Structure formats: structure tokens, C-alpha cells
Tab-separated table of C-alpha atoms in Angstrom:
chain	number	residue	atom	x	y	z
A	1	UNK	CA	-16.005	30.515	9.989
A	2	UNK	CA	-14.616	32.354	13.145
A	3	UNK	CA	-12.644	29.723	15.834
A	4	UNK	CA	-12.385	30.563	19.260
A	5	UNK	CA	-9.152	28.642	19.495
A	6	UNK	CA	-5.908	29.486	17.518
A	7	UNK	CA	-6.267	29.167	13.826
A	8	UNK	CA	-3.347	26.832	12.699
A	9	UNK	CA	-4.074	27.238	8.912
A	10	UNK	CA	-4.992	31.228	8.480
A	11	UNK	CA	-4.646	30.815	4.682
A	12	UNK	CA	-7.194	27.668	3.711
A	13	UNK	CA	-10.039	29.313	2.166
A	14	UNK	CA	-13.054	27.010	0.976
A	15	UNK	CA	-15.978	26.661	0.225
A	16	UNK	CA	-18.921	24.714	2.164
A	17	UNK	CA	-22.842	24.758	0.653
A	18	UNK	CA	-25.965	22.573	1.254
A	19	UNK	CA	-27.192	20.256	-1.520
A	20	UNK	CA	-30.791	22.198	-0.849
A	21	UNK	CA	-29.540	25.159	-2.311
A	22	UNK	CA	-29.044	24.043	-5.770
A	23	UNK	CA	-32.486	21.855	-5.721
A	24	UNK	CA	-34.307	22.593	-8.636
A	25	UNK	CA	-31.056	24.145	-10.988
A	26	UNK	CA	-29.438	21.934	-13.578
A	27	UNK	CA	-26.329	21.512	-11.206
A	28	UNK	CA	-29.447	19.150	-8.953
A	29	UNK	CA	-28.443	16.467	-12.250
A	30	UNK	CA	-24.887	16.336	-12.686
A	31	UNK	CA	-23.705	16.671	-8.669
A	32	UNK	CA	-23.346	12.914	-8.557
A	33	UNK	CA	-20.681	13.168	-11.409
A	34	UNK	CA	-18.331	14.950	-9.273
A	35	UNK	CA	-16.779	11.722	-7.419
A	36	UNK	CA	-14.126	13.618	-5.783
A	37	UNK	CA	-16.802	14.636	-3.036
A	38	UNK	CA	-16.105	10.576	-1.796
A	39	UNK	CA	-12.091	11.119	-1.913
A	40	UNK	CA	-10.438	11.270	1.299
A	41	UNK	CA	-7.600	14.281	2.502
A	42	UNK	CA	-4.515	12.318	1.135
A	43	UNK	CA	-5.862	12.148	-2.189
A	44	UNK	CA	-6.693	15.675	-2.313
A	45	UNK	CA	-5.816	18.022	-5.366
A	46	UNK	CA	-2.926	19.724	-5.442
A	47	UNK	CA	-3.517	23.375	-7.143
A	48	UNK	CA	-0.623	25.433	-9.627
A	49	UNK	CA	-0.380	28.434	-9.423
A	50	UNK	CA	-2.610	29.905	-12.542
A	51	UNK	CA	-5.286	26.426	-11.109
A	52	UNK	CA	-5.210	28.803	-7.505
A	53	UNK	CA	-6.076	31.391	-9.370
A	54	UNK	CA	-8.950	30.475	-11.440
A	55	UNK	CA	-9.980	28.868	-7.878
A	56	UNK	CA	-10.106	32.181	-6.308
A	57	UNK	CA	-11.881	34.139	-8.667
A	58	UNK	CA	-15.070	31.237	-8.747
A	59	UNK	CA	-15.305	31.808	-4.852
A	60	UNK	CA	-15.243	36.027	-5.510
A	61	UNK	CA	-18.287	35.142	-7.827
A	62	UNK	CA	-20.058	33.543	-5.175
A	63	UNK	CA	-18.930	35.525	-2.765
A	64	UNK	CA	-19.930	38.648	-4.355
A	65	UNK	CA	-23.221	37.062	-5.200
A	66	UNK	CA	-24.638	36.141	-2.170
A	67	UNK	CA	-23.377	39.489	-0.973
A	68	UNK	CA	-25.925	41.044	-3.170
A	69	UNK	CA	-29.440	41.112	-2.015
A	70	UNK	CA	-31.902	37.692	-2.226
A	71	UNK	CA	-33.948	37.735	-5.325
A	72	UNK	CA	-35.572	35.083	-7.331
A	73	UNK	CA	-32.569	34.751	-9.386
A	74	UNK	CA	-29.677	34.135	-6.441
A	75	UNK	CA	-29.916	30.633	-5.989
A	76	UNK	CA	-29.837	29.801	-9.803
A	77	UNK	CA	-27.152	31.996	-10.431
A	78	UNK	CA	-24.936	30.761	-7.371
A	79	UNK	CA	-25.485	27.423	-8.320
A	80	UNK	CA	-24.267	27.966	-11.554
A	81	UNK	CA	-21.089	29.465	-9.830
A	82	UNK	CA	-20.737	26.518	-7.933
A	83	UNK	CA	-21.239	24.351	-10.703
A	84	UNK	CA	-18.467	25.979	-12.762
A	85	UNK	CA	-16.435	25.860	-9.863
A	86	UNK	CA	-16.842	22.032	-9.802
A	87	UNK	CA	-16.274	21.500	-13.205
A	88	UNK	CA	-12.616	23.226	-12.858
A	89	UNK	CA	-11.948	20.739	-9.945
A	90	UNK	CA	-12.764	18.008	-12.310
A	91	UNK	CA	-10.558	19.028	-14.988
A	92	UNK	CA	-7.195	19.937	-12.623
A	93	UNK	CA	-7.960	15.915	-11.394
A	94	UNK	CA	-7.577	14.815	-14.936
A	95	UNK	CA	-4.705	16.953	-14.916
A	96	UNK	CA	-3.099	15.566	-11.536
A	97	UNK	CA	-3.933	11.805	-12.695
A	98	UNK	CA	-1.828	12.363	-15.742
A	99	UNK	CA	1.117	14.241	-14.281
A	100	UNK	CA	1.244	11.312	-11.445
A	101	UNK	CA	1.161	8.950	-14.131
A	102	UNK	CA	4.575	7.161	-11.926
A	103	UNK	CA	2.353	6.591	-8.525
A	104	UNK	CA	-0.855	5.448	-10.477
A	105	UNK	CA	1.389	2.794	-12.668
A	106	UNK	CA	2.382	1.532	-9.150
A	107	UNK	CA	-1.027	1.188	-7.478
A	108	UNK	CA	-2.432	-0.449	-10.888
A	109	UNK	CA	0.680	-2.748	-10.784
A	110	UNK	CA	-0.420	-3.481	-7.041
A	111	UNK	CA	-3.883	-4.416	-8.070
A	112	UNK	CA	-2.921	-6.667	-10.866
A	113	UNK	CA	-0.952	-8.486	-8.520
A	114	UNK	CA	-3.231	-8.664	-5.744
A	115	UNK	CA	-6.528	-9.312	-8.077
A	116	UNK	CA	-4.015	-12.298	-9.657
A	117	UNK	CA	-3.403	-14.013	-5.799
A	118	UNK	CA	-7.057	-13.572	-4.661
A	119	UNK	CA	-8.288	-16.632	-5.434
A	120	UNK	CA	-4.410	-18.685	-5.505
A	121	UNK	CA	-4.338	-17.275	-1.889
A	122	UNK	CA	-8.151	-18.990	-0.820
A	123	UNK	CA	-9.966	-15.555	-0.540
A	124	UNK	CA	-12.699	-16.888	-2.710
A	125	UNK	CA	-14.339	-18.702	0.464
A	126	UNK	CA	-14.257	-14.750	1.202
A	127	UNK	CA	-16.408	-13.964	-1.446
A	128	UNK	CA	-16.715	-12.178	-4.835
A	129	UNK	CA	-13.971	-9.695	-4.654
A	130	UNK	CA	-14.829	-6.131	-4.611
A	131	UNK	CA	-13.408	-2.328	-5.996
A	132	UNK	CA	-13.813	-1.590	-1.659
A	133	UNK	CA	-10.997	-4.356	-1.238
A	134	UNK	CA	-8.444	-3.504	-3.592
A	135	UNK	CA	-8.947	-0.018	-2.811
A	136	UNK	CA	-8.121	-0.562	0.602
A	137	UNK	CA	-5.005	-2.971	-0.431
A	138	UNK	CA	-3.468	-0.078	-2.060
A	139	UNK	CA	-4.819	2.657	0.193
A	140	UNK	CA	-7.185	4.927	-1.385
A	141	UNK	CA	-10.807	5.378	-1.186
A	142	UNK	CA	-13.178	3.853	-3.349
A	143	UNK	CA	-14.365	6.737	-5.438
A	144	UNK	CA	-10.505	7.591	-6.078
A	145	UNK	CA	-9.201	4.608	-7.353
A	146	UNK	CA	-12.415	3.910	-9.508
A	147	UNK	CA	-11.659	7.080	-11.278
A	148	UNK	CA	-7.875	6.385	-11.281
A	149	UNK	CA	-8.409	2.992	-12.967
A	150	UNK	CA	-10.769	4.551	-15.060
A	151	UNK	CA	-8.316	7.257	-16.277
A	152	UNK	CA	-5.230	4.794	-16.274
A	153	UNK	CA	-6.851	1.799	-18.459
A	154	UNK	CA	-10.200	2.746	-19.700
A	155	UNK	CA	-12.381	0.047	-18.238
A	156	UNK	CA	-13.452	0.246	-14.497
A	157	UNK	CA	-12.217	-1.492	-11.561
A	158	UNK	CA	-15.155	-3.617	-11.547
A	159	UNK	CA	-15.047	-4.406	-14.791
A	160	UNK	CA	-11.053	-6.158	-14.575
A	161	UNK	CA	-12.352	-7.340	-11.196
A	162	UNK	CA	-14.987	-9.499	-13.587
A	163	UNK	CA	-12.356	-9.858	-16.277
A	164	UNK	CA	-10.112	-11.696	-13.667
A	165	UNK	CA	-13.170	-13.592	-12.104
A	166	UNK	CA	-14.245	-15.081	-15.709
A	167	UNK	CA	-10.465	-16.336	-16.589
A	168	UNK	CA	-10.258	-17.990	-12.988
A	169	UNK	CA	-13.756	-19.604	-13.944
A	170	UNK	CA	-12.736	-20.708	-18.011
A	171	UNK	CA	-9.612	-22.747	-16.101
A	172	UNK	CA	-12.035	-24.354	-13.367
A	173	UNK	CA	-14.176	-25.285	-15.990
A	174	UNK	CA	-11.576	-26.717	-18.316
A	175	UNK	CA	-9.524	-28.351	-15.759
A	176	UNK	CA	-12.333	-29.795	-14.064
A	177	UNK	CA	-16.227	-31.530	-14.219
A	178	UNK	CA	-17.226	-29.636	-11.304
A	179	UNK	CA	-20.614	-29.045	-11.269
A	180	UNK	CA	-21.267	-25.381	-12.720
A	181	UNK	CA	-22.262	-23.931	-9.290
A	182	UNK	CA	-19.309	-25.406	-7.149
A	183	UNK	CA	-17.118	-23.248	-9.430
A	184	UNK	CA	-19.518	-20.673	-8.590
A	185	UNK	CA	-19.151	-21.107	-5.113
A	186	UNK	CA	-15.331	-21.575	-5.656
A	187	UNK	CA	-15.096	-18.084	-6.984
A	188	UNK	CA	-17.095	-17.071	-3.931
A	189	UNK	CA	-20.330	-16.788	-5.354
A	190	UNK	CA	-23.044	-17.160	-2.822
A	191	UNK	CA	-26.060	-17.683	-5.647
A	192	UNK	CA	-24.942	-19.913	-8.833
A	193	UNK	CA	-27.267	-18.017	-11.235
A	194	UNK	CA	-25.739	-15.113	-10.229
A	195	UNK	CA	-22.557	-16.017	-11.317
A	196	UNK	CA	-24.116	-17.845	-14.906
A	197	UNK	CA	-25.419	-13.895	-15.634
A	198	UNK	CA	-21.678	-12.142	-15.158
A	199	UNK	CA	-19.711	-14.734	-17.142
A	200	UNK	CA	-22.960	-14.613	-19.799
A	201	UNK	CA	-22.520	-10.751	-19.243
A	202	UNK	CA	-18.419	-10.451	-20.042
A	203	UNK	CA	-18.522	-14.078	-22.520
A	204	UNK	CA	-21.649	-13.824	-24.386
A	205	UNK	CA	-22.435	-17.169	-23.951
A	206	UNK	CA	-23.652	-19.395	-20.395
A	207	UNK	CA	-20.821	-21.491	-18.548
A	208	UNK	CA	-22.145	-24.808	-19.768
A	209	UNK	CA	-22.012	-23.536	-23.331
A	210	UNK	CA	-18.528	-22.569	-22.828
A	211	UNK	CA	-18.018	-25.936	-21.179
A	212	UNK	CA	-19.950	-28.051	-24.152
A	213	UNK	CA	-17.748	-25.816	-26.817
A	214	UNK	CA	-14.096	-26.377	-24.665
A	215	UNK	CA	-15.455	-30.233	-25.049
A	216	UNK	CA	-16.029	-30.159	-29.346
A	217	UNK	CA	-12.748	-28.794	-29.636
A	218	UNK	CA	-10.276	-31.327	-27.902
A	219	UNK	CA	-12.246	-34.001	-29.205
């Protein structure tokens, strides 16, 4: 790209391409795998050395490839270029989630904490909680700290986000004979049913048969 106004960065190199181009190759399947696409610039990837390198020579391959002339085999092949390139950015993020292992122990302690006082703070009149509200709690973008979550604990955000929702919903329905769906609205809920298929889903068994077994076994 050629600016008409000073350049302030004349070393960034990158790469920009149009999802039409790889339409029909196998990189068409497994684009929506690379979730860095959703991060935003302050969680971008910082490269070593040798990771530069290897970054370098997948944009000569393109580069030299759609330098070449246009034959039924160009798109595949840069596609495939790209796709490599992609699946290098994927592995130096596993690589930068593990050696940040300090910062990623902090935001995980900072969602614990804040996924603990949603519901002792009121927020469930708020609603269900969500991965887009803790995200923003500890300042990252969605797609990041799925994946950081993902990396750090091995279950997804969403999935402690209905981990903490169920053990809010055993207390309420120990503690209390609340009807089933004033817990559900409680835990901000805005259908009951939906809220009898998640703790089905994570439980294996319905809130009232939780409630009926809770019952059998103080008695």
C-alpha cells in the first residue's frame, strides 16, 4: 500500500486477502478455527526472532506466487500459502499463552472473583452472565480470552460461567422452597425451561430431581 502522507511505521509488513479468494480450497473449512482474526491490537502476537523469520519467508511464497502469471492453479496454491501461514500464527499463540503464563493466572484469578460476586452483588436481575462480560471486566476481547481460558484450564469460559450458575442454583434450591422458576429468574433467567435444560445439561438430572434427592437425604 503506497500513503500519500508520511509513513510512521516503514517496517510493518502484512498481509491483507479477501475470504473470496480461498472459496472453494480446503482453507474455505478451517478459516473459522483461526480465532485470532476477532482479537483486538493489544492482544496481538509478539514474534522472536527465528517466529519473524518463518513469518517472512510464508509472505515471499505468496508474494512470489501471485507474482507469477494467473493459471488455474494460483488461487489453490496461494491459499495453501496462506493457510500455512495461519497455522504458524496459531502455534506462536500457544506459544505466547504459555510464556505469559504470570498475566493469564491474573486475568483467570480476576474472573473467578468477579464470576463469584455476580450474583452476591444483584447482577442476576441483569441476566444470565456472559463470556462478553467478563471479557470486558478484565479487558480483552471475546475471542481472546475464550482461547486463553481454554488454554489456561481446559474447559471454556462458558462452560465455568455454567459451572458457577449451577452451584448458585444447588444453594437456592437447598436453602429455599422457591418455586423452581423464581430461582430461575433469580439467576437471571428470562425462560424457566431454559434454565431446567443447562442445570439437566452440567447435573444430569432436572432441578426438582435434585431438589426431591437433597430432600431423601436429610430426612
Amino acid at each position: 500500500m503506497e500513503s500519500e502522507t508520511d509513513v510512521l511505521a516503514p517496517d510493518v509488513i502484512g498481509l491483507m486477502f479477501h475470504p473470496d479468494l480461498f472459496y472453494g480450497t480446503p482453507l474455505a473449512a478451517k478459516i473459522k478455527n483461526y480465532s485470532f482474526f476477532d482479537y483486538s491490537q493489544r492482544e496481538a502476537l509478539h514474534l522472536s526472532l527465528d517466529e519473524r523469520k518463518l513469518f517472512i519467508e510464508c509472505l515471499d511464497r505468496i508474494k512470489n506466487e501471485i507474482e507469477h502469471p494467473v493459471d488455474n492453479h494460483t488461487a489453490e496454491i496461494v491459499a495453501s500459502h496462506i493457510q500455512m501461514l495461519l497455522d504458524y500464527l496459531s502455534r506462536f499463540y500457544e506459544r505466547q499463552f504459555i510464556t505469559r503464563r504470570k498475566v493469564n493466572s491474573d486475568v483467570l484469578t480476576k474472573f473467578e472473583k468477579a464470576l463469584k460476586e455476580y450474583y452476591a452483588d444483584g447482577h442476576g436481575k441483569d441476566g444470565v452472565p456472559t463470556v462478553n462480560y467478563f471479557a470486558e471486566i478484565v479487558n480483552l476481547t471475546p475471542g481472546y480470552f475464550g482461547d486463553l481460558v481454554k488454554k489456561e484450564t481446559g474447559k471454556t469460559a462458558q462452560e465455568l460461567i455454567s459451572l458457577r450458575i449451577i452451584e448458585f442454583a444447588k444453594q437456592q434450591l437447598t436453602a429455599t422452597d422457591d418455586d423452581i422458576s423464581i430461582v430461575a429468574y433469580d439467576l437471571g433467567f428470562q425462560y424457566p425451561q431454559h434454565f431446567s435444560r443447562m442445570f439437566k445439561r452440567v447435573t444430569g438430572i432436572s432441578p426438582t430431581q435434585f431438589r426431591k434427592q437433597i430432600s431423601i437425604g436429610y430426612n
